[in-house]
Short mmCIF file of C-alpha atoms in Angstrom, two decimals:
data_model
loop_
_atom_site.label_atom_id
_atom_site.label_comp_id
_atom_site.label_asym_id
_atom_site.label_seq_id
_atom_site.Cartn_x
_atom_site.Cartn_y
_atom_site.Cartn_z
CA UNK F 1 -23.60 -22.44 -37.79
CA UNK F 2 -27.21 -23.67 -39.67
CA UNK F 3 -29.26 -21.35 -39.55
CA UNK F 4 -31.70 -23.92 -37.07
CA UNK F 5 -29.09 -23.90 -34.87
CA UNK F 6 -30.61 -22.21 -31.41
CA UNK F 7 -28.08 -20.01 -29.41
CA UNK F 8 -29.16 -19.84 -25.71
CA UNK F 9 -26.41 -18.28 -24.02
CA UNK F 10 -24.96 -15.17 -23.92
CA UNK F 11 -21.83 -15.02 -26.20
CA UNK F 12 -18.98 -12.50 -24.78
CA UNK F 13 -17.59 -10.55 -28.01
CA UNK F 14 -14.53 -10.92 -28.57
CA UNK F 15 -11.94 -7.85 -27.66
CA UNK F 16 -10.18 -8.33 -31.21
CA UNK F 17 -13.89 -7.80 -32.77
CA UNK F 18 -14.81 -4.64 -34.94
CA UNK F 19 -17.59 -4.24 -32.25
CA UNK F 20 -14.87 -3.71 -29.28
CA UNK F 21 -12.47 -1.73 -31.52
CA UNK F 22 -15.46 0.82 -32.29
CA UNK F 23 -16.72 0.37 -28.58
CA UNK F 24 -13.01 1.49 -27.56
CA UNK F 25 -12.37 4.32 -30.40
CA UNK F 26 -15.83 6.07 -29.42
CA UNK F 27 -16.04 5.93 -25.85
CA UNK F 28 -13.26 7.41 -23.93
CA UNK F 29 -14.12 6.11 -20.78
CA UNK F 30 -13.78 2.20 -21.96
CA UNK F 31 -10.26 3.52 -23.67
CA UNK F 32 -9.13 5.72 -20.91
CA UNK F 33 -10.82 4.75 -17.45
CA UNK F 34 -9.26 2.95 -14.50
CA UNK F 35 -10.53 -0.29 -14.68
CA UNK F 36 -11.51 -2.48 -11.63
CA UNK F 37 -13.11 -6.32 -11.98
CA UNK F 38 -16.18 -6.41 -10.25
CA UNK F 39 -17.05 -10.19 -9.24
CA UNK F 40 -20.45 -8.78 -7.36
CA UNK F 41 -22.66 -6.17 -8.15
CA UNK F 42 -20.92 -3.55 -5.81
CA UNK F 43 -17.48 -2.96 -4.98
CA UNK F 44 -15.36 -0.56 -2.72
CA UNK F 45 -12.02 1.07 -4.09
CA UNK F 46 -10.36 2.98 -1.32
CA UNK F 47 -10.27 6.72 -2.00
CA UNK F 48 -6.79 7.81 -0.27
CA UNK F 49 -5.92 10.98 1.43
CA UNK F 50 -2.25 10.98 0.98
CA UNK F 51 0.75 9.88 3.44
CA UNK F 52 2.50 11.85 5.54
CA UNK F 53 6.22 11.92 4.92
CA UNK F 54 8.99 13.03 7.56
CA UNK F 55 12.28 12.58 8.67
CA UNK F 56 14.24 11.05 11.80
CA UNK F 57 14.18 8.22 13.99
CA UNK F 58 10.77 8.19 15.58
CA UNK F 59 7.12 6.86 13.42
CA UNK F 60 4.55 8.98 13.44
CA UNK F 61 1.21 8.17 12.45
CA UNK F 62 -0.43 9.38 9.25
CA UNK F 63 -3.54 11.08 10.45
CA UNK F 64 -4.44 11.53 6.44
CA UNK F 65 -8.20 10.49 5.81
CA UNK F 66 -8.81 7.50 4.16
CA UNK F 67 -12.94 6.47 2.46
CA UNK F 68 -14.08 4.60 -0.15
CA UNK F 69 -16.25 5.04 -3.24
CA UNK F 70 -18.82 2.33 -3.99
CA UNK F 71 -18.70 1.20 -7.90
CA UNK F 72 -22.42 -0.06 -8.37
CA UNK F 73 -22.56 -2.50 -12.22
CA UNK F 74 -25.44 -0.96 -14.51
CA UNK F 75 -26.64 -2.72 -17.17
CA UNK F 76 -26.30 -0.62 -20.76
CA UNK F 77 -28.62 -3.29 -22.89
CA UNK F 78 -30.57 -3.14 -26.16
CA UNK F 79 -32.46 -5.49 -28.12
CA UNK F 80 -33.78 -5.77 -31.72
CA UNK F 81 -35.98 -8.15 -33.47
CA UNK F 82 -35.82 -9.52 -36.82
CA UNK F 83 -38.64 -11.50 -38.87
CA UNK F 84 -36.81 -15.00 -40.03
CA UNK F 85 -37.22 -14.56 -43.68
CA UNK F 86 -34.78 -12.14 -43.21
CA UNK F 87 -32.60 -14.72 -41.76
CA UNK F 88 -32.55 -17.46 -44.44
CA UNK F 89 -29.17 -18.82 -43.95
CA UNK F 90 -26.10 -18.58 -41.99
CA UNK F 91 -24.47 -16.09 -43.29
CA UNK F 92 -27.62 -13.40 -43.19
CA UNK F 93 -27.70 -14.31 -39.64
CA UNK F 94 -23.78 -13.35 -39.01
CA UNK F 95 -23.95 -10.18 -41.13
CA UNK F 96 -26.99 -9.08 -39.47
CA UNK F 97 -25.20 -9.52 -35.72
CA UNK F 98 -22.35 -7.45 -37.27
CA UNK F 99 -24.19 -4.81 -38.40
CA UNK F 100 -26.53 -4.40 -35.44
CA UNK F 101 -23.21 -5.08 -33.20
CA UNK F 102 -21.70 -1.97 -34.50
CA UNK F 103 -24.68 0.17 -34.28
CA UNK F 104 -24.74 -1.11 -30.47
CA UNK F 105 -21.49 0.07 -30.13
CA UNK F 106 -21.76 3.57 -31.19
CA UNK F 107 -24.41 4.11 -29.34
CA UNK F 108 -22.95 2.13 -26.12
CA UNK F 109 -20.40 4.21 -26.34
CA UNK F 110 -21.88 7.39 -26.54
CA UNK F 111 -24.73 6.53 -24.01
CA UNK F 112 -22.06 5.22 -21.41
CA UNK F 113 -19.71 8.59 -21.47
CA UNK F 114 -22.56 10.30 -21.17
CA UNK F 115 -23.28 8.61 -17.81
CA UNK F 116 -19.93 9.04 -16.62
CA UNK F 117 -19.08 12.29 -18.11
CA UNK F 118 -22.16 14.63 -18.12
CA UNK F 119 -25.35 13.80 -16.39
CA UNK F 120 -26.61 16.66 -14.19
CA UNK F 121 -29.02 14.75 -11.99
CA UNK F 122 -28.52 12.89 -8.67
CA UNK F 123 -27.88 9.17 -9.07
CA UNK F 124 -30.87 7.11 -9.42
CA UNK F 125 -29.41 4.27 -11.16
CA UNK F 126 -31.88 4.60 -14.51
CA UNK F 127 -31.67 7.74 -15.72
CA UNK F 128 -28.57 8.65 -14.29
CA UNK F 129 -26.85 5.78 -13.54
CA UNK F 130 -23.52 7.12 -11.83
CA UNK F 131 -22.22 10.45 -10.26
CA UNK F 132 -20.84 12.22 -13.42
CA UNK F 133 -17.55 14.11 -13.43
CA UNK F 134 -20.27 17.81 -14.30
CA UNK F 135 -22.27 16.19 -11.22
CA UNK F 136 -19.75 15.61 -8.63
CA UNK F 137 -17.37 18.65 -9.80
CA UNK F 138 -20.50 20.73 -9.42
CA UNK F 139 -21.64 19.18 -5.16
CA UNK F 140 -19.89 19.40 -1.77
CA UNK F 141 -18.33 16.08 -0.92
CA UNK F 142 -17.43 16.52 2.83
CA UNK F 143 -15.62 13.42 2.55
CA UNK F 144 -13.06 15.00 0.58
CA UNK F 145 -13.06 18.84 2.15
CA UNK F 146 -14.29 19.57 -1.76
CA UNK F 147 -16.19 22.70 -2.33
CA UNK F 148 -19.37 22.75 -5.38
CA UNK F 149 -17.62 24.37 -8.69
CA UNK F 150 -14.12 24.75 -6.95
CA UNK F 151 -12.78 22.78 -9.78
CA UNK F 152 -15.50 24.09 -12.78
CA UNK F 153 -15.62 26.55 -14.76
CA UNK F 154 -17.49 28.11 -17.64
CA UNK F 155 -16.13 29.44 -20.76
CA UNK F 156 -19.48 32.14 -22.93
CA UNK F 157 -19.02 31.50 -26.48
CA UNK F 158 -20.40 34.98 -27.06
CA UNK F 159 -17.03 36.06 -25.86
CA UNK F 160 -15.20 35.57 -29.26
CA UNK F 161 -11.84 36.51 -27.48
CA UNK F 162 -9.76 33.22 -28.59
CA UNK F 163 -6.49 34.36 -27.60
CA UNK F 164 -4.61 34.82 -24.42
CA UNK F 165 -5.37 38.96 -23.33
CA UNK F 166 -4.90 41.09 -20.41
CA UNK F 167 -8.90 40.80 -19.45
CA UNK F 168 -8.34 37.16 -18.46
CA UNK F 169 -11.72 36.31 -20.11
CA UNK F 170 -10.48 34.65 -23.41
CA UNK F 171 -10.75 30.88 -24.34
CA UNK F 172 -6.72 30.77 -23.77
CA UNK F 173 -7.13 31.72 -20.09
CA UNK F 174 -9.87 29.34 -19.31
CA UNK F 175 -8.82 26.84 -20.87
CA UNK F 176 -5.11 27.49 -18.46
CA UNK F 177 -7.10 28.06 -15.36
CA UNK F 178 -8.90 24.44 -15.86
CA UNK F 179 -5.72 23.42 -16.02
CA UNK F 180 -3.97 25.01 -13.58
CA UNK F 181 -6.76 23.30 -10.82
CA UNK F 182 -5.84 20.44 -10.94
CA UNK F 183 -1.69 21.23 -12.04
CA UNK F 184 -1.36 22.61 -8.89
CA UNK F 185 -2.77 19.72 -6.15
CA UNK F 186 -1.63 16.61 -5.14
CA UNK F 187 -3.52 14.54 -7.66
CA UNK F 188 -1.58 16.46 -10.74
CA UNK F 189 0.08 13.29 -12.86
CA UNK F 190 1.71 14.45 -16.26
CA UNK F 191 2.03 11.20 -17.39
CA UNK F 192 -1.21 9.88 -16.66
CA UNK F 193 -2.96 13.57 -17.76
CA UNK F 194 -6.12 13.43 -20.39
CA UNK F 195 -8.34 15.70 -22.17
CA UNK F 196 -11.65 14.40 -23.24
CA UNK F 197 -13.73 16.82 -24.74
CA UNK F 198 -16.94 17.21 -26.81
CA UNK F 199 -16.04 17.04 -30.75
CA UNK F 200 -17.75 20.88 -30.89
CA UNK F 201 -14.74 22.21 -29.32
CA UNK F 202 -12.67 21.60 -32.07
CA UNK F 203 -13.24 24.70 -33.67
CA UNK F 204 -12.40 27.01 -30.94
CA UNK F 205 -9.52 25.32 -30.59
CA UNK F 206 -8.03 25.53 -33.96
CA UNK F 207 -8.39 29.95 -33.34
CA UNK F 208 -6.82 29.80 -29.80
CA UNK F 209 -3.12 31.14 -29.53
CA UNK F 210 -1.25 32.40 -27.06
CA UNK F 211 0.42 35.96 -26.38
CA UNK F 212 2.98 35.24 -28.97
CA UNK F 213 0.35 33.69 -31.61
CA UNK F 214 1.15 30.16 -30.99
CA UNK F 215 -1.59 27.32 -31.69
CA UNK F 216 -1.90 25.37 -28.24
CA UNK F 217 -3.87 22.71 -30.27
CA UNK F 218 -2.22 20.74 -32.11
CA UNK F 219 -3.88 18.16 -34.51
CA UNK F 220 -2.07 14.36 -34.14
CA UNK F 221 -0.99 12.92 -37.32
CA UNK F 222 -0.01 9.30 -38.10
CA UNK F 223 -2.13 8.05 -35.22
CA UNK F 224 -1.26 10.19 -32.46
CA UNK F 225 -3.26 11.63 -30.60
CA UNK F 226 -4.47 15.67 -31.18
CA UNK F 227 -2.94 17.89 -27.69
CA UNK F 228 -3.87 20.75 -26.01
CA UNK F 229 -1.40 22.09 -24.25
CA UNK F 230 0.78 19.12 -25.25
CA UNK F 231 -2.12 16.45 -23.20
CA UNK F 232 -3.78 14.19 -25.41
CA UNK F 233 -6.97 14.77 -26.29
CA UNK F 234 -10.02 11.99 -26.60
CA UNK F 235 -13.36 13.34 -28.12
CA UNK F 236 -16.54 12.09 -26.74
CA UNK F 237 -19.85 12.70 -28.04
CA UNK F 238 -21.17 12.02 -24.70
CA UNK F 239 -19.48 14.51 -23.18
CA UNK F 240 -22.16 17.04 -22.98
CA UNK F 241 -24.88 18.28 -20.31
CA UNK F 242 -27.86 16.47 -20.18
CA UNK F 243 -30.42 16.20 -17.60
CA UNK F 244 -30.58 12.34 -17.92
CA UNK F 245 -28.99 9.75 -19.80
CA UNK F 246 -28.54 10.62 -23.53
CA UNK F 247 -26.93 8.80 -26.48
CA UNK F 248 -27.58 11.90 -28.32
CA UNK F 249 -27.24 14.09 -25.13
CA UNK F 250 -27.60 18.14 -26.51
CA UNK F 251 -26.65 20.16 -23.84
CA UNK F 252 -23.85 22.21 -23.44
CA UNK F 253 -19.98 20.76 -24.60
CA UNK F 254 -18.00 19.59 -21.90
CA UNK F 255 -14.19 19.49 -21.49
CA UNK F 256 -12.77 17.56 -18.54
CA UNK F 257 -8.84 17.66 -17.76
CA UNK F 258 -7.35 15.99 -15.14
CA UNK F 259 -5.81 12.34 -14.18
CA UNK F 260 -7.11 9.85 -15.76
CA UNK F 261 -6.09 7.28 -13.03
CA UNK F 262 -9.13 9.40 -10.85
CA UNK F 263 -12.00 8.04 -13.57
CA UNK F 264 -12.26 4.65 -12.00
CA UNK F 265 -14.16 2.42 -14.56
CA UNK F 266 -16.23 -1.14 -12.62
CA UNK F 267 -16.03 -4.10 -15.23
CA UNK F 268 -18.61 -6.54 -14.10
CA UNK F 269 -19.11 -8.56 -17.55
CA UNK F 270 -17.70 -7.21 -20.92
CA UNK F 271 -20.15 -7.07 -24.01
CA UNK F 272 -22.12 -9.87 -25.43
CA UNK F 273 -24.88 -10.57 -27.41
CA UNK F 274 -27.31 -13.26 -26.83
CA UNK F 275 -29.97 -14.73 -29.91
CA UNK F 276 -33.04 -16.09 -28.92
CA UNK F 277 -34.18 -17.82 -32.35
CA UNK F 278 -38.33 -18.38 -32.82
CA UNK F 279 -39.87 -21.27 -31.22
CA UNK F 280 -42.69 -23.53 -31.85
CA UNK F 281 -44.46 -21.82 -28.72
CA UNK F 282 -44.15 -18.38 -30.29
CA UNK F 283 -47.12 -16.64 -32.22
CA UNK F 284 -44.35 -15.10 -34.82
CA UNK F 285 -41.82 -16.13 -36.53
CA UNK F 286 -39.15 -13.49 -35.32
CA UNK F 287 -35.66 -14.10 -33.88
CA UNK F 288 -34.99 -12.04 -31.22
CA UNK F 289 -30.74 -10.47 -30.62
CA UNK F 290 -30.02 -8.44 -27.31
CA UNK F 291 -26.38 -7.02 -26.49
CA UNK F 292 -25.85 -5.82 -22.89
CA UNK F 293 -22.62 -4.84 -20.64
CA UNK F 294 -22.50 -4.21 -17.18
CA UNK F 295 -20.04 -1.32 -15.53
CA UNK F 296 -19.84 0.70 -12.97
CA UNK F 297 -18.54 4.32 -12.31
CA UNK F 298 -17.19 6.57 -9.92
CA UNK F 299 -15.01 9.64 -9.28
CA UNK F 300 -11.63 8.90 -7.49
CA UNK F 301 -11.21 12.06 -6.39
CA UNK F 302 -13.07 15.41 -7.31
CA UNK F 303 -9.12 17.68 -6.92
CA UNK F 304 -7.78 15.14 -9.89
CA UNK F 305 -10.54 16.87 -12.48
CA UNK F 306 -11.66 19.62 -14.00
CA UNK F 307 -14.58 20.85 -15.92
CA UNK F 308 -14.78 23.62 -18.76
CA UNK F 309 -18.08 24.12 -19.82
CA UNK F 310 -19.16 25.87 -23.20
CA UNK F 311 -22.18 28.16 -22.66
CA UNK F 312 -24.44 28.27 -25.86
CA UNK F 313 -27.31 30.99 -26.08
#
């Protein structure tokens, strides 16, 4: 490519890039979600009560209740601008896309499971773009016959207990009980079971033990994955409270268990970048790079997840 060459399109980025590889490593929702093709800005994906199941000769009708969540695309976009003299040829042009595309990526990443993972506030569609897992674990959904905080739970750091004890207040036992709400309904899936956590919990986890002094963390070697409890675990540093969107969100650690199957990811377009070189027309000489993506996000069911949260003083 010279470097007059004017790009006026956007340019999808291709999934084999270093951009989507760091995109995917950081954000646990692009690695781990559900994902549904969006060809409009909204789309319905049926949110299923169950079947009925019995036995004999005669049908009877399922009376199980059937609704829908509503996956609305937002657009996650930033742009930078560059003076041309730092652009001379070709190649300053391609390394500088590179570099900015991988500091759009971390932060895409972090900014995004944020959205989906720990925004407090109602959807607006700006500032919080979706219902969060901490959001809808945390409200009544009628819909569903879920109760606020049924499936949350909060875990004081103050309380240094680690290991599993007869007061049923250590790390060990919360971290079971968060389990155990969504082991024991319908929605439970061992094969399809996560753990994506804030990196901060990492040190709790390497003192908790059970009765018999047993690590229930185990750190993944060779490229597997670290488990808790024998799930896999993803780290997300947007997995934290925050009041509104964040890529740098510094609330309170979050760790969500449940099916992963249940964090149902819209893919409207995939990432691209777009150039927009100077023109005669323009009163500086500055070429102007944006990156965007547009997803969506939604909660399958609130009785496939749970929340642990880390309280901080």
């Amino acid at each position: 490519m010279a470097s007059t060459d004017i790009i006026n399109d956007w340019i999808p980025i291709e999934w084999d890039s270093d951009v989507i590889s760091r995109v995917l490593m950081d954000s646990a929702i692009e690695r781990f979600g559900r994902p549904h093709p969006m060809n409009s800005a909204t789309k319905r994906v049926l949110r299923s009560g169950g079947l009925t199941v019995s036995v004999g000769t005669t049908y009877t009708a399922d009376a199980s209740t059937n609704d829908y969540i509503t996956l609305t695309a937002r657009r996650f976009l930033s742009q930078f601008v560059v003076d041309e003299d730092d652009l001379a040829d070709a190649d300053s042009v391609v390394d500088t896309l590179r570099v900015k595309g991988m500091d759009w990526a971390i932060s895409y990443a972090d900014t995004f499971d944020n959205a989906c993972l720990g925004v407090s506030a109602t959807e607006n569609g700006t500032t919080a773009p979706f219902t969060s897992v901490y959001k809808a674990l945390r409200t009544t959904n009628s819909a569903t016959s879920y109760t606020a905080d049924d499936n949350y739970l909060s875990w004081d750091d103050d309380n240094i207990s680690f290991s599993a004890s007869s007061a049923g207040a250590s790390l060990y036992e919360k971290l079971s009980t968060t389990f155990k709400r969504v082991e024991t309904g319908k929605y439970w899936s061992k094969a399809d079971e996560i753990v994506i956590a804030a990196p901060g919990w990492r040190d709790a986890f390497r003192n908790c033990v059970d009765s018999q002094g047993r690590p229930i963390f185990i750190e993944g070697t060779g490229g597997a994955p670290d488990r808790l409890f024998d799930a896999p675990v993803a780290w997300s540093r947007g997995c934290k409270v925050s009041g509104s969107l964040s890529g740098s969100p510094t609330g309170n650690d979050l760790l969500v268990y449940g099916n992963r199957q249940f964090l149902k990811r819209g893919d409207r377009s995939q990432p691209e970048s777009l150039v927009d070189q100077a023109r005669a027309q323009d009163s500086t000489d500055d070429t102007a790079v944006k990156f965007r993506v547009r997803r969506g996000f939604g909660v399958g069911h609130e009785k496939a997840l749970a929340v642990l949260e880390r309280i901080t003083d």
